[in-house]
Coordinates of N, CA and C in Angstrom, one line a residue:
M205 N 111.6 94.4 115.1 CA 110.8 93.2 115.4 C 109.9 93.0 114.2
A206 N 109.7 91.7 113.8 CA 108.8 91.4 112.7 C 107.6 90.7 113.3
L207 N 106.5 90.9 112.6 CA 105.2 90.3 113.1 C 105.2 88.9 112.4
T208 N 105.2 87.9 113.3 CA 105.2 86.5 112.8 C 103.9 85.9 113.1
A209 N 103.7 84.7 112.5 CA 102.5 83.9 112.7 C 102.3 83.6 114.2
G210 N 103.4 83.4 114.9 CA 103.3 83.1 116.3 C 102.8 84.2 117.2
M211 N 102.8 85.4 116.7 CA 102.3 86.5 117.6 C 100.8 86.6 117.6
I212 N 100.1 86.3 116.5 CA 98.7 86.3 116.5 C 98.2 84.9 116.2
S213 N 97.6 84.3 117.2 CA 97.1 82.9 117.0 C 95.9 82.8 117.8
A214 N 95.3 81.6 117.8 CA 94.1 81.3 118.6 C 94.4 81.6 120.1
D215 N 95.6 81.3 120.5 CA 95.9 81.5 121.9 C 96.0 82.9 122.3
T216 N 96.6 83.8 121.4 CA 96.7 85.2 121.8 C 95.3 85.8 121.7
L217 N 94.4 85.4 120.8 CA 93.1 85.9 120.8 C 92.3 85.6 122.0
D218 N 92.6 84.4 122.6 CA 91.9 84.0 123.8 C 92.6 84.6 125.1
H219 N 93.9 84.8 125.1 CA 94.6 85.2 126.3 C 95.4 86.5 126.2
G220 N 95.2 87.3 125.2 CA 95.9 88.5 125.1 C 95.3 89.6 124.2
L221 N 95.1 89.3 123.0 CA 94.6 90.3 122.1 C 93.0 90.3 122.1
P222 N 92.4 91.3 122.6 CA 90.9 91.3 122.7 C 90.3 91.4 121.3
G223 N 89.5 90.5 120.9 CA 88.9 90.5 119.6 C 89.9 90.3 118.4
G224 N 89.4 90.4 117.2 CA 90.2 90.2 116.1 C 90.8 91.6 115.7
P225 N 91.9 91.6 115.0 CA 92.5 92.8 114.6 C 91.8 93.5 113.5
G226 N 91.7 94.9 113.6 CA 91.0 95.7 112.6 C 92.1 96.3 111.7
A227 N 92.7 97.4 112.2 CA 93.8 98.1 111.5 C 95.1 97.7 112.3
L228 N 96.2 97.7 111.5 CA 97.5 97.4 112.1 C 98.5 98.3 111.5
V229 N 99.3 99.1 112.4 CA 100.3 99.9 111.9 C 101.6 99.7 112.7
E230 N 102.7 99.9 112.1 CA 104.0 99.8 112.7 C 104.7 101.1 112.8
D231 N 105.2 101.5 114.0 CA 105.9 102.7 114.2 C 107.4 102.6 113.8
R232 N 108.1 103.6 113.9 CA 109.5 103.6 113.4 C 110.4 102.8 114.4
E233 N 109.9 102.6 115.6 CA 110.7 101.8 116.6 C 110.4 100.4 116.5
G234 N 109.5 100.0 115.6 CA 109.1 98.6 115.5 C 108.0 98.1 116.3
H235 N 107.3 99.0 117.0 CA 106.1 98.5 117.8 C 104.9 98.4 116.9
F236 N 104.0 97.5 117.2 CA 102.8 97.3 116.4 C 101.6 97.9 117.2
W237 N 100.8 98.7 116.6 CA 99.6 99.3 117.1 C 98.5 98.7 116.4
I238 N 97.5 98.0 117.1 CA 96.5 97.2 116.5 C 95.1 97.7 117.0
A239 N 94.2 98.1 116.1 CA 92.8 98.4 116.4 C 92.1 97.0 116.6
A240 N 91.8 96.7 117.8 CA 91.3 95.4 118.2 C 89.8 95.3 118.3
G241 N 89.2 94.4 117.6 CA 87.8 94.1 117.8 C 86.8 95.2 117.6
G242 N 87.1 96.2 116.9 CA 86.1 97.3 116.6 C 85.8 98.1 117.8
A243 N 85.2 97.6 118.9 CA 84.8 98.4 120.0 C 85.8 98.2 121.2
D244 N 86.8 97.4 121.0 CA 87.7 97.1 122.2 C 88.8 98.1 122.4
G245 N 89.3 98.8 121.4 CA 90.3 99.8 121.6 C 91.6 99.5 120.8
V246 N 92.7 100.2 121.2 CA 94.0 100.0 120.5 C 94.9 99.3 121.5
V247 N 95.6 98.2 120.9 CA 96.5 97.4 121.6 C 97.9 97.6 121.1
L248 N 98.9 97.7 122.0 CA 100.3 97.8 121.6 C 101.0 96.4 121.7
R249 N 101.7 96.0 120.7 CA 102.5 94.8 120.7 C 103.9 95.3 120.8
S250 N 104.6 94.9 121.9 CA 105.9 95.4 122.1 C 106.7 94.3 122.9
D251 N 107.9 94.0 122.5 CA 108.7 93.1 123.3 C 109.8 93.8 124.1
T252 N 109.7 95.1 124.3 CA 110.7 95.9 124.9 C 110.1 96.6 126.2
G253 N 111.0 97.1 127.0 CA 110.6 98.0 128.1 C 110.0 97.3 129.3
G254 N 110.1 96.0 129.4 CA 109.5 95.3 130.5 C 108.0 95.3 130.5
R255 N 107.3 95.7 129.4 CA 105.9 95.6 129.3 C 105.4 94.2 128.9
P256 N 104.2 93.9 129.3 CA 103.6 92.7 128.7 C 103.5 92.8 127.2
P257 N 103.6 91.6 126.5 CA 103.6 91.7 125.1 C 102.4 92.4 124.4
W258 N 101.2 92.3 125.1 CA 100.0 92.9 124.6 C 99.6 93.9 125.7
T259 N 99.5 95.2 125.3 CA 99.1 96.2 126.3 C 98.0 97.0 125.7
V260 N 96.9 97.2 126.4 CA 95.8 98.0 125.9 C 96.2 99.5 126.2
V261 N 96.2 100.3 125.2 CA 96.6 101.7 125.4 C 95.5 102.7 125.3
A262 N 94.4 102.3 124.7 CA 93.2 103.1 124.6 C 92.0 102.2 124.5
E263 N 90.9 102.5 125.2 CA 89.7 101.6 125.1 C 88.6 102.4 124.5
G264 N 87.8 101.7 123.7 CA 86.6 102.3 123.0 C 86.6 102.0 121.5
R265 N 85.6 102.4 120.9 CA 85.4 102.2 119.4 C 86.5 102.9 118.7
V266 N 87.2 102.2 117.8 CA 88.3 102.8 117.0 C 87.8 103.3 115.7
G267 N 88.0 104.6 115.5 CA 87.6 105.2 114.2 C 88.7 105.3 113.2
G268 N 89.9 105.4 113.7 CA 91.1 105.5 112.8 C 92.4 105.3 113.6
L269 N 93.4 104.9 112.8 CA 94.7 104.6 113.3 C 95.7 104.8 112.2
Q270 N 96.6 105.8 112.4 CA 97.6 106.2 111.4 C 99.0 106.5 112.0
V271 N 100.0 106.3 111.1 CA 101.3 106.8 111.4 C 101.6 108.1 110.6
A272 N 101.9 109.2 111.3 CA 102.1 110.4 110.6 C 103.5 110.5 110.0
A273 N 103.8 111.4 109.1 CA 105.1 111.5 108.5 C 106.3 111.7 109.5
D274 N 106.0 112.4 110.6 CA 107.0 112.6 111.6 C 107.2 111.4 112.6
G275 N 106.4 110.3 112.4 CA 106.6 109.1 113.2 C 105.6 109.0 114.3
D276 N 104.8 110.1 114.6 CA 103.8 110.0 115.6 C 102.7 109.1 115.2
I277 N 102.1 108.4 116.2 CA 100.9 107.6 116.0 C 99.7 108.4 116.4
W278 N 98.7 108.4 115.5 CA 97.4 109.1 115.7 C 96.3 108.1 115.8
M279 N 95.4 108.2 116.7 CA 94.2 107.3 116.8 C 93.0 108.1 117.2
A280 N 91.9 107.7 116.6 CA 90.6 108.2 117.0 C 89.9 107.0 117.7
V281 N 89.7 107.2 119.0 CA 89.2 106.2 119.9 C 88.1 106.7 120.8
G282 N 86.9 106.1 120.7 CA 85.7 106.7 121.4 C 85.4 108.1 121.0
D283 N 85.4 109.0 121.9 CA 85.2 110.4 121.6 C 86.4 111.2 121.5
D284 N 87.6 110.6 121.5 CA 88.9 111.3 121.6 C 89.7 111.1 120.3
V285 N 90.6 112.1 120.0 CA 91.7 111.9 119.1 C 92.9 112.0 119.9
L286 N 93.7 110.9 119.8 CA 94.9 110.7 120.6 C 96.2 110.7 119.8
R287 N 97.3 111.3 120.3 CA 98.6 111.3 119.6 C 99.6 110.6 120.5
V288 N 100.4 109.7 120.0 CA 101.5 109.1 120.7 C 102.7 109.7 120.1
P289 N 103.4 110.6 120.8 CA 104.6 111.2 120.2 C 105.7 110.1 119.9
R290 N 106.4 110.3 118.8 CA 107.5 109.3 118.5 C 108.4 109.2 119.6
G291 N 108.8 107.9 119.9 CA 109.7 107.6 121.0 C 109.1 107.4 122.3
T292 N 107.8 107.6 122.4 CA 107.0 107.3 123.7 C 106.0 106.3 123.4
L293 N 105.4 105.8 124.4 CA 104.3 104.8 124.2 C 103.1 105.2 125.0
Q294 N 103.0 106.5 125.3 CA 101.9 107.1 126.1 C 101.0 108.0 125.2
P295 N 99.7 107.7 125.0 CA 98.9 108.6 124.3 C 98.6 109.9 125.0
V296 N 98.5 111.0 124.2 CA 98.1 112.3 124.7 C 96.9 112.8 124.0
A297 N 95.9 113.3 124.7 CA 94.6 113.7 124.1 C 94.9 115.0 123.3
R298 N 94.4 115.0 122.0 CA 94.4 116.2 121.2 C 93.0 116.6 120.7
T299 N 92.0 116.0 121.4 CA 90.6 116.2 120.9 C 90.2 117.6 120.7
A300 N 90.5 118.5 121.7 CA 90.1 119.9 121.6 C 90.7 120.6 120.4
S301 N 91.9 120.3 120.0 CA 92.6 120.9 118.9 C 91.9 120.6 117.6
F302 N 91.3 119.4 117.5 CA 90.7 118.9 116.3 C 89.2 119.4 116.2
V303 N 88.7 120.0 117.2 CA 87.3 120.5 117.3 C 86.4 119.4 116.7
V304 N 86.2 118.4 117.5 CA 85.4 117.2 117.1 C 83.9 117.6 117.1
D305 N 83.2 117.4 116.0 CA 81.8 117.8 115.9 C 80.9 116.8 116.7
D306 N 81.1 115.5 116.4 CA 80.3 114.5 117.1 C 81.2 113.4 117.7
A307 N 81.6 112.5 116.9 CA 82.6 111.5 117.3 C 83.7 111.4 116.2
P308 N 84.9 111.4 116.5 CA 86.0 111.3 115.5 C 85.9 110.0 114.7
G309 N 86.1 110.1 113.4 CA 86.1 108.9 112.6 C 87.4 108.6 112.0
A310 N 87.4 108.3 110.7 CA 88.6 107.9 110.0 C 89.7 109.0 110.0
L311 N 90.9 108.6 110.1 CA 92.0 109.5 110.1 C 92.8 109.3 108.8
L312 N 93.4 110.4 108.3 CA 94.3 110.3 107.1 C 95.5 111.2 107.4
A313 N 96.7 110.5 107.4 CA 98.0 111.2 107.6 C 98.6 111.3 106.2
T314 N 99.0 112.5 105.8 CA 99.7 112.7 104.5 C 101.2 112.7 104.6
R315 N 101.9 112.5 103.5 CA 103.3 112.5 103.5 C 103.9 113.9 103.9
T316 N 103.1 115.0 103.7 CA 103.5 116.3 104.1 C 103.3 116.6 105.6
G317 N 102.7 115.6 106.3 CA 102.6 115.8 107.8 C 101.2 116.2 108.2
D318 N 100.3 116.5 107.3 CA 98.9 116.8 107.7 C 98.2 115.6 108.3
V319 N 97.4 115.8 109.3 CA 96.5 114.8 109.8 C 95.1 115.3 109.8
W320 N 94.3 114.6 109.0 CA 92.8 114.9 108.8 C 92.0 113.9 109.6
C321 N 90.9 114.3 110.1 CA 90.0 113.5 110.9 C 88.6 113.7 110.5
A322 N 87.9 112.6 110.1 CA 86.5 112.7 109.7 C 85.7 113.1 111.0
G323 N 84.7 114.0 110.8 CA 83.9 114.4 112.0 C 84.6 115.5 112.8
C324 N 85.7 116.1 112.3 CA 86.4 117.2 113.0 C 86.4 118.4 112.1
A325 N 86.3 119.6 112.8 CA 86.3 120.9 112.1 C 87.7 121.5 111.9
A326 N 88.7 120.8 112.4 CA 90.1 121.3 112.2 C 91.0 120.1 111.8
R327 N 92.1 120.5 111.2 CA 93.1 119.5 110.8 C 94.5 119.9 111.4
R328 N 95.4 119.0 111.6 CA 96.7 119.3 112.0 C 97.6 119.5 110.7
R329 N 98.3 120.6 110.6 CA 99.1 120.8 109.5 C 100.5 120.2 109.7
G330 N 101.3 120.0 108.7 CA 102.6 119.5 108.8 C 103.5 120.2 109.7
D331 N 103.3 121.5 109.9 CA 104.1 122.3 110.8 C 103.7 122.2 112.3
G332 N 102.7 121.4 112.6 CA 102.2 121.2 113.9 C 101.1 122.1 114.4
L333 N 100.7 123.1 113.5 CA 99.6 124.0 113.9 C 98.3 123.4 113.4
F334 N 97.2 123.9 114.0 CA 95.9 123.4 113.6 C 95.2 124.6 112.8
E335 N 94.4 124.2 111.8 CA 93.6 125.2 111.1 C 92.2 124.6 110.8
A336 N 91.3 125.4 110.5 CA 89.9 125.0 110.2 C 89.9 124.2 108.9
V337 N 89.1 123.2 108.8 CA 89.0 122.4 107.6 C 88.1 123.1 106.6
P338 N 88.6 123.2 105.3 CA 87.7 123.9 104.4 C 86.3 123.2 104.3
L339 N 85.3 124.0 104.1 CA 84.0 123.4 104.0 C 83.8 122.6 102.7
G340 N 83.2 121.5 102.9 CA 83.0 120.6 101.7 C 81.5 120.5 101.5
P341 N 81.1 119.8 100.4 CA 79.7 119.6 100.1 C 79.1 118.8 101.2
D342 N 77.8 119.0 101.4 CA 77.0 118.2 102.4 C 77.2 116.7 102.2
G343 N 77.4 116.0 103.2 CA 77.5 114.5 103.1 C 78.8 114.0 102.7
Y344 N 79.9 114.8 102.6 CA 81.2 114.3 102.2 C 81.7 113.4 103.3
R345 N 82.6 112.4 102.9 CA 83.2 111.5 103.9 C 84.7 111.4 103.6
L346 N 85.5 111.3 104.6 CA 86.9 111.0 104.4 C 87.1 109.5 104.3
T347 N 87.5 109.0 103.1 CA 87.7 107.6 102.9 C 89.1 107.3 102.4
P348 N 90.0 106.8 103.2 CA 91.3 106.5 102.8 C 91.3 105.4 101.7
L349 N 91.9 105.6 100.6 CA 91.9 104.6 99.5 C 93.1 103.7 99.6
L350 N 94.2 104.2 100.2 CA 95.4 103.4 100.2 C 96.2 103.8 101.5
D351 N 96.5 102.8 102.3 CA 97.3 103.1 103.5 C 98.7 102.4 103.4
D352 N 99.7 103.2 103.6 CA 101.1 102.5 103.7 C 101.7 103.0 104.9
A353 N 102.9 102.7 105.2 CA 103.6 103.0 106.4 C 103.7 104.5 106.6
F354 N 103.6 105.3 105.6 CA 103.7 106.8 105.8 C 102.4 107.5 105.6
G355 N 101.2 106.7 105.6 CA 99.9 107.3 105.6 C 99.5 107.8 104.2
N356 N 100.1 107.3 103.2 CA 99.7 107.7 101.8 C 98.6 106.8 101.3

């Protein structure tokens, strides 16, 4: 599926997509995951499976939205870190594994499979295990400089 001008228009903003798009990522199955309107949540754009074209999959402030090297979608929404396993469209909470300090923020997925989360005391390694984040200097911030389809 390709994202065309007809998918996002004044009509979809009024009757489907809540607020304006923030981040937009495409998974390996061609579904579009959109961080909508800052505080509205994550919306899935899909033309398959009998779903409505716009489906809200998580509600709340969106801190991050990434596609990991293994094809999983990761999102930081509200106070949760959610994972959508590749091939499914259902988010699974992984907040406890990331040991969220306050509220999860920006996410960074590396080509080696690591998933980092600002405001979290642990990271997910490429082998699927979690480990403590090395301590950094006070006031450090995770700031992605370049996002591509593989989280680089």
